[in-house]
CSV table of C-alpha atoms in Angstrom, one decimal:
chain,number,residue,atom,x,y,z
A,215,MET,CA,59.6,-24.3,-49.8
A,216,SER,CA,57.3,-21.5,-50.4
A,217,GLN,CA,57.0,-19.5,-46.8
A,218,ASP,CA,53.3,-19.3,-47.8
A,219,ALA,CA,53.5,-22.8,-46.9
A,220,SER,CA,53.3,-22.5,-43.3
A,221,THR,CA,51.2,-25.8,-43.2
A,222,ILE,CA,53.1,-27.9,-44.9
A,223,THR,CA,56.3,-29.4,-42.0
A,224,ASP,CA,59.7,-30.8,-42.9
A,225,ALA,CA,58.5,-33.9,-41.7
A,226,GLN,CA,56.5,-34.0,-45.0
A,227,ILE,CA,59.1,-32.7,-47.0
A,228,ALA,CA,61.9,-35.5,-45.5
A,229,ILE,CA,58.4,-37.9,-46.6
A,230,ALA,CA,58.2,-37.2,-49.9
A,231,GLY,CA,61.4,-37.6,-50.8
A,232,VAL,CA,61.9,-40.9,-49.2
A,233,LEU,CA,58.7,-42.1,-51.2
A,234,ALA,CA,60.5,-41.2,-54.5
A,235,TYR,CA,63.4,-42.8,-53.4
A,236,ALA,CA,62.1,-46.0,-52.8
A,237,CYS,CA,59.8,-45.6,-56.2
A,238,THR,CA,62.8,-45.2,-57.9
A,239,ILE,CA,64.5,-48.3,-56.6
A,240,PRO,CA,62.2,-51.0,-57.6
A,241,GLY,CA,62.2,-50.2,-61.6
A,242,THR,CA,66.1,-49.3,-61.5
A,243,ILE,CA,66.9,-52.7,-60.6
A,244,ILE,CA,64.1,-54.5,-63.0
A,245,CYS,CA,65.8,-52.4,-65.6
A,246,GLY,CA,69.1,-54.1,-64.7
A,247,LEU,CA,68.1,-57.7,-64.5
A,248,VAL,CA,66.1,-57.2,-67.4
A,249,LEU,CA,69.2,-56.2,-69.2
A,250,MET,CA,70.9,-59.3,-67.7
A,251,ALA,CA,68.7,-61.5,-68.8
A,252,TYR,CA,69.2,-60.1,-72.0
A,253,GLY,CA,72.6,-60.5,-72.1
A,254,LEU,CA,72.7,-64.3,-70.6
A,255,ALA,CA,70.6,-64.7,-73.4
A,256,ALA,CA,72.8,-63.2,-75.8
A,257,LEU,CA,75.5,-65.5,-75.1
A,258,SER,CA,73.1,-68.4,-77.0
A,259,PRO,CA,73.7,-68.1,-80.9
A,260,ILE,CA,69.9,-68.6,-81.4
A,261,ALA,CA,68.9,-66.2,-79.2
A,262,ARG,CA,71.6,-63.1,-80.9
A,263,LYS,CA,70.2,-64.0,-84.8
A,264,CYS,CA,66.7,-63.0,-82.4
A,265,PHE,CA,68.1,-59.8,-81.2
A,266,ASP,CA,69.4,-59.1,-84.7
A,267,ARG,CA,67.2,-56.2,-84.9
A,268,VAL,CA,67.3,-52.1,-84.8
A,269,SER,CA,64.1,-51.5,-82.3
A,270,PHE,CA,65.7,-54.3,-79.4
A,271,ARG,CA,69.0,-52.5,-79.9
A,272,LEU,CA,67.2,-49.3,-79.4
A,273,LEU,CA,65.2,-50.7,-76.2
A,274,VAL,CA,68.9,-51.8,-75.1
A,275,TYR,CA,70.3,-48.0,-75.4
A,276,SER,CA,66.8,-47.0,-73.4
A,277,LEU,CA,67.1,-49.1,-70.7
A,278,ILE,CA,70.9,-48.4,-70.1
A,279,SER,CA,69.7,-44.6,-69.8
A,280,ASN,CA,66.7,-45.7,-67.6
A,281,VAL,CA,69.1,-47.6,-65.1
A,282,LEU,CA,71.7,-44.5,-65.0
A,283,PHE,CA,68.7,-42.3,-64.8
A,284,GLY,CA,67.0,-44.6,-61.1
A,285,ILE,CA,70.8,-44.5,-60.3
A,286,ALA,CA,70.8,-40.4,-60.5
A,287,TYR,CA,67.4,-40.1,-58.8
A,288,ALA,CA,68.1,-42.3,-55.8
A,289,ALA,CA,71.7,-40.7,-55.6
A,290,THR,CA,71.1,-37.0,-56.0
A,291,PRO,CA,71.2,-35.4,-52.3
A,292,THR,CA,68.3,-33.6,-50.4
A,293,SER,CA,70.2,-30.6,-49.3
A,294,PRO,CA,71.7,-27.8,-51.8
A,295,GLY,CA,75.8,-28.6,-52.8
A,296,VAL,CA,78.2,-29.3,-55.5
A,297,GLY,CA,76.3,-33.0,-55.6
A,298,CYS,CA,72.9,-31.6,-56.3
A,299,ASN,CA,73.6,-29.1,-58.9
A,300,VAL,CA,75.7,-32.2,-60.6
A,301,GLY,CA,72.7,-34.9,-59.7
A,302,ALA,CA,70.3,-32.4,-61.5
A,303,PHE,CA,72.2,-32.3,-64.4
A,304,ALA,CA,72.7,-36.1,-64.7
A,305,VAL,CA,69.1,-36.8,-63.5
A,306,ASN,CA,67.7,-34.6,-66.5
A,307,LEU,CA,70.2,-35.9,-68.8
A,308,THR,CA,69.7,-39.7,-68.6
A,309,LEU,CA,65.8,-38.6,-68.3
A,310,MET,CA,66.2,-37.3,-72.1
A,311,PHE,CA,68.3,-40.3,-73.2
A,312,ALA,CA,66.3,-42.4,-72.3
A,313,THR,CA,62.4,-40.7,-73.6
A,314,TYR,CA,64.6,-39.9,-77.0
A,315,PHE,CA,65.5,-43.6,-77.3
A,316,THR,CA,62.0,-44.6,-76.7
A,317,THR,CA,60.7,-42.4,-79.7
A,318,SER,CA,63.1,-43.5,-82.1
A,319,ILE,CA,62.2,-47.2,-81.7
A,320,ALA,CA,58.3,-46.0,-82.8
A,321,PHE,CA,60.2,-43.2,-85.3
A,322,ASN,CA,61.9,-46.7,-86.9
A,323,LEU,CA,58.6,-48.6,-86.9
A,324,MET,CA,57.3,-46.2,-88.7
A,325,LEU,CA,59.8,-45.3,-91.5
A,326,VAL,CA,60.9,-49.1,-91.8
A,327,LEU,CA,57.3,-50.5,-91.8
A,328,ALA,CA,54.7,-48.0,-93.8
A,329,PHE,CA,58.0,-46.4,-95.5
A,330,GLY,CA,59.9,-49.3,-96.3
A,331,CYS,CA,63.5,-47.1,-95.4
A,332,ASP,CA,66.1,-49.3,-94.0
A,333,GLY,CA,66.3,-49.0,-90.3
A,334,ASN,CA,70.0,-50.3,-90.3
A,335,LYS,CA,70.5,-47.6,-92.0
A,336,LEU,CA,69.0,-45.2,-89.6
A,337,GLU,CA,70.4,-46.5,-86.5
A,338,LYS,CA,73.3,-44.5,-86.6
A,339,TYR,CA,71.1,-40.9,-87.1
A,340,TYR,CA,69.0,-42.2,-83.9
A,341,LEU,CA,72.2,-42.7,-81.7
A,342,ILE,CA,73.4,-39.1,-83.2
A,343,VAL,CA,70.5,-37.2,-83.1
A,344,THR,CA,69.3,-38.8,-79.7
A,345,THR,CA,72.8,-37.8,-78.2
A,346,VAL,CA,73.1,-34.6,-79.7
A,347,ILE,CA,69.8,-33.5,-78.6
A,348,SER,CA,70.4,-34.6,-75.3
A,349,LEU,CA,73.9,-32.9,-74.7
A,350,ALA,CA,72.5,-29.7,-76.2
A,351,LEU,CA,70.1,-29.6,-73.8
A,352,ASN,CA,71.8,-30.2,-71.0
A,353,VAL,CA,75.2,-29.5,-71.0
A,354,PRO,CA,74.8,-25.4,-71.3
A,355,THR,CA,72.2,-25.3,-68.5
A,356,MET,CA,74.8,-26.7,-66.4
A,357,ALA,CA,77.2,-24.7,-67.9
A,358,LEU,CA,75.2,-21.3,-66.8
A,359,GLY,CA,74.8,-22.5,-63.1
A,360,GLN,CA,71.0,-23.3,-63.9
A,361,PHE,CA,71.1,-26.8,-61.8
A,362,GLY,CA,70.7,-27.1,-58.6
A,363,TRP,CA,69.0,-26.2,-55.6
A,364,ASN,CA,64.9,-25.7,-56.1
A,365,ASP,CA,63.7,-23.7,-52.8
A,366,LEU,CA,60.2,-23.7,-54.7
A,367,SER,CA,59.8,-27.6,-54.8
A,368,ALA,CA,62.5,-28.6,-52.2
A,369,THR,CA,64.7,-30.7,-54.7
A,370,CYS,CA,67.6,-30.3,-57.0
A,371,TRP,CA,66.0,-29.2,-60.4
A,372,TYR,CA,66.2,-26.0,-62.3
A,373,SER,CA,67.9,-23.6,-59.5
A,374,ASN,CA,67.0,-20.2,-61.0
A,375,ALA,CA,65.4,-17.6,-58.4
A,376,ASN,CA,63.8,-15.2,-60.8
A,377,GLN,CA,60.7,-17.9,-61.3
A,378,GLU,CA,59.6,-16.4,-64.9
A,379,LEU,CA,63.5,-17.3,-65.9
A,380,ARG,CA,63.5,-20.0,-64.4
A,381,LEU,CA,60.0,-21.3,-66.0
A,382,ARG,CA,61.7,-20.7,-69.4
A,383,TRP,CA,64.3,-22.4,-69.1
A,384,ILE,CA,62.2,-25.2,-68.0
A,385,ILE,CA,60.3,-25.4,-70.6
A,386,ALA,CA,62.9,-24.3,-73.1
A,387,THR,CA,65.3,-26.9,-72.1
A,388,GLN,CA,62.9,-29.9,-70.8
A,389,SER,CA,59.0,-29.2,-70.9
A,390,PHE,CA,59.3,-29.0,-74.5
A,391,TRP,CA,61.3,-31.0,-76.0
A,392,ILE,CA,60.4,-34.5,-74.0
A,393,SER,CA,56.5,-33.5,-75.0
A,394,LEU,CA,57.2,-33.4,-78.4
A,395,ALA,CA,59.1,-36.6,-77.8
A,396,VAL,CA,56.3,-38.4,-76.4
A,397,ALA,CA,53.8,-36.8,-79.2
A,398,THR,CA,56.0,-38.2,-82.0
A,399,GLU,CA,56.1,-41.3,-80.3
A,400,ALA,CA,52.6,-41.2,-80.5
A,401,ILE,CA,51.6,-39.9,-83.6
A,402,CYS,CA,54.4,-42.7,-85.1
A,403,SER,CA,52.9,-45.5,-83.3
A,404,PHE,CA,49.6,-44.7,-84.1
A,405,TYR,CA,50.2,-44.3,-87.7
A,406,VAL,CA,51.4,-48.2,-87.6
A,407,ILE,CA,48.2,-49.2,-86.3
A,408,PHE,CA,46.0,-47.4,-89.2
A,409,TRP,CA,48.8,-48.9,-91.7
A,410,LEU,CA,48.4,-52.2,-90.6
A,411,PHE,CA,44.2,-52.0,-90.3
A,412,ARG,CA,44.5,-50.1,-94.0
A,413,VAL,CA,46.5,-53.3,-95.3
A,414,SER,CA,44.7,-55.8,-93.3
A,415,ARG,CA,41.2,-54.5,-95.2
A,416,GLU,CA,42.8,-53.9,-98.6
A,417,LEU,CA,45.2,-57.1,-99.1
A,418,SER,CA,44.3,-60.6,-99.0
A,419,PHE,CA,46.5,-63.2,-97.1
A,420,TRP,CA,46.9,-66.9,-97.7
A,421,THR,CA,48.8,-69.3,-95.4
A,422,ALA,CA,50.5,-72.2,-96.5
A,423,PHE,CA,49.6,-75.9,-95.4
A,424,ALA,CA,52.5,-78.9,-95.7
A,425,ASN,CA,50.1,-81.2,-96.4
A,426,ARG,CA,48.0,-80.1,-99.1
A,427,PRO,CA,48.8,-79.4,-102.6
A,428,THR,CA,49.6,-76.8,-104.4
A,429,SER,CA,46.9,-76.5,-106.5
A,430,GLU,CA,44.5,-76.4,-103.5
A,431,ARG,CA,45.9,-73.7,-102.0
A,432,MET,CA,45.9,-71.9,-104.7
A,433,THR,CA,42.4,-72.2,-105.3
A,434,ASN,CA,41.4,-71.7,-101.8
A,435,SER,CA,40.4,-68.0,-102.3
A,436,MET,CA,40.9,-65.6,-99.1
A,437,SER,CA,38.3,-63.5,-101.0
A,438,ASN,CA,35.4,-66.1,-100.8
A,439,ARG,CA,36.2,-66.4,-96.9
A,440,GLY,CA,35.2,-62.7,-96.6
A,441,VAL,CA,37.9,-62.5,-93.8
A,442,SER,CA,41.9,-62.1,-93.7
A,443,LEU,CA,43.6,-64.3,-92.4
A,444,LEU,CA,45.4,-61.6,-90.8
A,445,THR,CA,42.9,-59.8,-88.8
A,446,ARG,CA,41.7,-63.6,-87.6
A,447,ASP,CA,45.0,-64.9,-86.2
A,448,PRO,CA,45.5,-63.6,-82.3
A,449,ARG,CA,48.9,-63.2,-83.1
A,450,TYR,CA,47.6,-59.5,-85.0
A,451,ARG,CA,45.4,-58.5,-82.3
A,452,LEU,CA,48.7,-58.9,-79.9
A,453,ILE,CA,50.7,-56.8,-82.7
A,454,ILE,CA,48.7,-53.9,-82.2
A,455,PHE,CA,48.9,-54.5,-78.8
A,456,ARG,CA,52.0,-54.1,-78.6
A,457,ILE,CA,52.2,-50.9,-80.7
A,458,ALA,CA,49.9,-49.2,-78.6
A,459,LEU,CA,51.4,-50.2,-75.4
A,460,TYR,CA,54.7,-48.0,-75.2
A,461,PRO,CA,53.3,-44.9,-76.6
A,462,ILE,CA,50.4,-45.2,-73.9
A,463,VAL,CA,52.7,-45.1,-71.1
A,464,SER,CA,54.8,-42.9,-72.4
A,465,LEU,CA,51.8,-40.5,-72.8
A,466,PHE,CA,50.9,-41.0,-69.2
A,467,MET,CA,54.2,-40.7,-67.8
A,468,ASN,CA,56.0,-38.0,-69.3
A,469,PHE,CA,52.8,-36.2,-70.0
A,470,SER,CA,51.9,-36.2,-66.4
A,471,THR,CA,54.9,-35.3,-65.1
A,472,VAL,CA,55.3,-32.3,-67.5
A,473,ILE,CA,52.1,-30.7,-66.5
A,474,LEU,CA,53.2,-31.3,-62.9
A,475,ASP,CA,56.7,-29.6,-63.1
A,476,LEU,CA,54.9,-26.2,-65.0
A,477,ASN,CA,51.9,-26.3,-62.3
A,478,MET,CA,54.3,-26.7,-59.3
A,479,SER,CA,56.9,-23.9,-61.7
A,480,ILE,CA,53.7,-21.5,-62.3
A,481,VAL,CA,51.2,-21.9,-59.0
A,482,GLY,CA,54.4,-22.6,-56.9
A,483,VAL,CA,53.6,-25.1,-53.2
A,484,ASN,CA,51.5,-23.1,-51.2
A,485,THR,CA,48.7,-25.6,-50.0
A,486,GLN,CA,48.3,-28.9,-48.9
A,487,LEU,CA,47.0,-29.9,-52.0
A,488,ASP,CA,50.1,-28.2,-54.1
A,489,PHE,CA,52.4,-30.6,-52.4
A,490,ARG,CA,50.2,-33.4,-52.9
A,491,LEU,CA,50.6,-32.8,-56.8
A,492,LEU,CA,54.6,-31.8,-56.0
A,493,VAL,CA,54.6,-35.7,-54.8
A,494,LEU,CA,52.5,-37.1,-57.3
A,495,ASP,CA,55.2,-35.8,-59.6
A,496,LEU,CA,58.1,-37.0,-57.5
A,497,VAL,CA,56.8,-40.8,-57.9
A,498,LEU,CA,55.2,-40.4,-61.1
A,499,TYR,CA,59.4,-39.8,-62.0
A,500,GLY,CA,60.7,-42.7,-59.7
A,501,LEU,CA,57.9,-45.0,-61.4
A,502,ARG,CA,59.4,-44.5,-64.8
A,503,THR,CA,62.2,-46.7,-64.9
A,504,LEU,CA,59.5,-49.8,-63.4
A,505,ALA,CA,56.8,-49.1,-66.3
A,506,TYR,CA,59.8,-49.3,-68.9
A,507,GLY,CA,61.5,-52.3,-67.0
A,508,VAL,CA,58.2,-54.3,-66.9
A,509,LEU,CA,57.5,-53.7,-70.6
A,510,ALA,CA,61.2,-54.4,-71.5
A,511,ALA,CA,60.9,-57.8,-69.3
A,512,GLY,CA,57.6,-58.8,-72.0
A,513,ASP,CA,59.9,-57.7,-75.2
A,514,PRO,CA,58.8,-60.2,-78.3
A,515,SER,CA,62.3,-60.6,-79.3
A,516,PHE,CA,63.6,-61.5,-76.0
A,517,ILE,CA,60.4,-63.8,-75.3
A,518,ALA,CA,61.2,-65.4,-79.3
A,519,ALA,CA,64.6,-65.9,-78.6
A,520,ILE,CA,63.8,-67.6,-75.1
A,521,ARG,CA,61.1,-70.1,-76.8
A,522,ASP,CA,64.0,-70.9,-79.6
A,523,ILE,CA,66.5,-71.8,-77.3
A,524,ARG,CA,64.1,-74.1,-75.4
A,525,ARG,CA,62.7,-75.6,-78.8
A,526,SER,CA,66.4,-76.3,-79.6
A,527,ARG,CA,67.2,-78.4,-76.4
A,528,ASN,CA,63.9,-80.3,-76.7
A,529,PRO,CA,62.6,-80.5,-80.9
A,530,SER,CA,59.9,-82.6,-79.7
A,531,ALA,CA,58.1,-79.2,-78.3
A,532,ALA,CA,58.1,-77.6,-81.8
A,533,THR,CA,56.2,-80.9,-83.2
A,534,ASP,CA,53.3,-80.4,-80.6
A,535,ASP,CA,52.5,-76.6,-82.0
A,536,LYS,CA,48.8,-76.6,-82.3
A,537,ARG,CA,48.7,-73.4,-83.5
A,538,THR,CA,46.7,-73.4,-87.4
A,539,PHE,CA,48.9,-71.1,-88.6
A,540,THR,CA,52.3,-71.7,-89.4
A,541,ASN,CA,53.1,-68.5,-90.9
A,542,LEU,CA,51.6,-64.8,-92.3
A,543,PHE,CA,52.4,-63.9,-95.6
A,544,PHE,CA,52.0,-60.7,-97.3
A,545,ALA,CA,51.2,-61.6,-100.7
A,546,SER,CA,54.2,-64.2,-101.7
A,547,ALA,CA,56.0,-66.9,-100.2
A,548,HIS,CA,59.1,-66.7,-102.5
A,549,THR,CA,61.5,-65.0,-99.3
A,550,GLY,CA,63.4,-62.3,-100.8
A,551,SER,CA,61.2,-61.6,-103.6
A,552,GLN,CA,59.7,-58.0,-104.4
A,553,VAL,CA,55.8,-57.3,-104.2
A,554,GLU,CA,53.8,-54.3,-104.1
A,555,SER,CA,51.4,-53.1,-101.6
A,556,VAL,CA,48.3,-52.2,-102.7
A,557,VAL,CA,48.1,-49.4,-100.5
A,558,GLY,CA,51.3,-48.2,-100.7
A,559,THR,CA,54.7,-47.7,-103.5
A,560,HIS,CA,57.2,-48.8,-101.1
A,561,LYS,CA,60.3,-51.0,-102.0
A,562,ILE,CA,60.5,-53.4,-99.1
A,563,ASN,CA,61.4,-57.0,-98.7
A,564,THR,CA,58.7,-60.1,-97.7
A,565,LYS,CA,61.5,-62.1,-96.1
A,566,GLU,CA,62.3,-59.3,-93.6
A,567,VAL,CA,58.5,-58.5,-93.1
A,568,ASN,CA,57.8,-62.3,-92.4
A,569,SER,CA,61.0,-62.2,-89.7
A,570,GLU,CA,59.9,-59.1,-88.4
A,571,MET,CA,56.1,-59.5,-88.3
A,572,GLN,CA,56.7,-62.5,-86.0
A,573,GLU,CA,59.0,-60.5,-83.8
A,574,SER,CA,56.4,-58.4,-82.6
A,575,SER,CA,54.0,-61.1,-82.5
A,576,GLY,CA,56.5,-63.2,-80.2
A,577,VAL,CA,56.0,-65.8,-82.4
A,578,SER,CA,59.1,-67.6,-83.8
A,579,GLN,CA,58.4,-70.9,-86.0
A,580,SER,CA,60.1,-72.5,-88.8
A,581,ILE,CA,58.1,-73.3,-92.5
A,582,SER,CA,58.3,-76.2,-94.2
A,583,GLU,CA,59.7,-76.0,-97.2
A,584,SER,CA,56.9,-77.0,-99.1
A,585,SER,CA,55.2,-74.2,-97.4
A,586,ALA,CA,58.2,-71.9,-98.2
A,587,ASN,CA,58.0,-72.7,-102.0
A,588,ALA,CA,54.6,-72.7,-102.3
A,589,GLU,CA,53.4,-69.2,-104.4
A,590,LEU,CA,50.4,-67.6,-102.3
A,591,ALA,CA,48.6,-65.1,-104.9
A,592,LEU,CA,46.5,-62.0,-104.0
A,593,PRO,CA,43.0,-62.9,-106.2
A,594,GLU,CA,42.9,-60.6,-108.5
A,595,ALA,CA,45.9,-58.3,-107.9
A,596,GLN,CA,48.9,-60.5,-108.2
A,597,ASP,CA,50.2,-57.9,-111.2
A,598,ASP,CA,49.8,-54.9,-109.1
A,599,ILE,CA,52.0,-56.0,-106.2
A,600,ASN,CA,55.4,-55.3,-106.1
A,601,LYS,CA,56.3,-54.1,-102.5
A,602,ILE,CA,55.4,-54.4,-98.9
A,603,ALA,CA,56.2,-53.9,-95.6
A,604,ARG,CA,60.4,-54.6,-94.3
A,605,GLN,CA,60.0,-55.3,-91.2
A,606,LEU,CA,58.5,-54.3,-87.5
């Protein structure tokens, strides 16, 4: 702690450490419980089908990283020593893993949905890039002795005694890369939201009703209704909300800590206000596990898996479903058919679109044979359609 901060007592510093510790434990426990719930649900073959998503596996990797981050953050000593050096290294390493796995989810969403890439083929690259970045930024920093006791903040962090060099290390190995990851996540997520809005405006969506003849379904033009079934379905709004929620949380949690870290490194801790900002910084680091744990608990794949398991045990529940729409289709109800979007030029598979759209909205339902075999056409545009989004 700076010598000029004479009004800041040792008792305050001790309380700050306890507060940061207390904020970390609940989130770490919740992340662990969510992972256990995923594991228990995965014992069911029905749930495993819902979990067979690249985005879900990336979420699991992110949760594991957050659990390890919480453990390292809580277990790091509050005094100089070897444990302090190792603890600072572990905290920064797991933080980078958790941040870039979350970014990979949004990046995968954009590439697969808007650009028609195969997420399964890209998954290994997400793992490789995240691992390389995390290790490349932290292993050399540890080897060069840059992690340790920070007198300025009275925490285990970057320890270079030279303020200018310490600031360079912070920016070069943490602040810049976290900011880049969060900005990438936000750009990808909001691009997907824009893409969905554009699709909803330029494509007409149809729904299949098992009790109606094909001719009636085909003549009931959505263009005459003047509004897309997609935008009228509450599940569409839920999809938008889910996509936007992660970057909003990431922007708040990560940019806040980056700004507070840089402020503390540049300005120092010289007043009670500086000290309060330091405490806020420590608390936000502790609360990140809670924020991501709560988001993961409401993951659509997990909710869909639980719903499907319950329906398999109580088949009558499926027949009591009062929803108006049995499924969302972009252009054709023929599963596996290729259609072309009027808003893009990317080859994608309708079957996977429907599956992933159900996952993102938290809805999983069966489709009757007559509905599945009914051909839903785009008014005045069927011949122009040849591609569409593959998955969320």
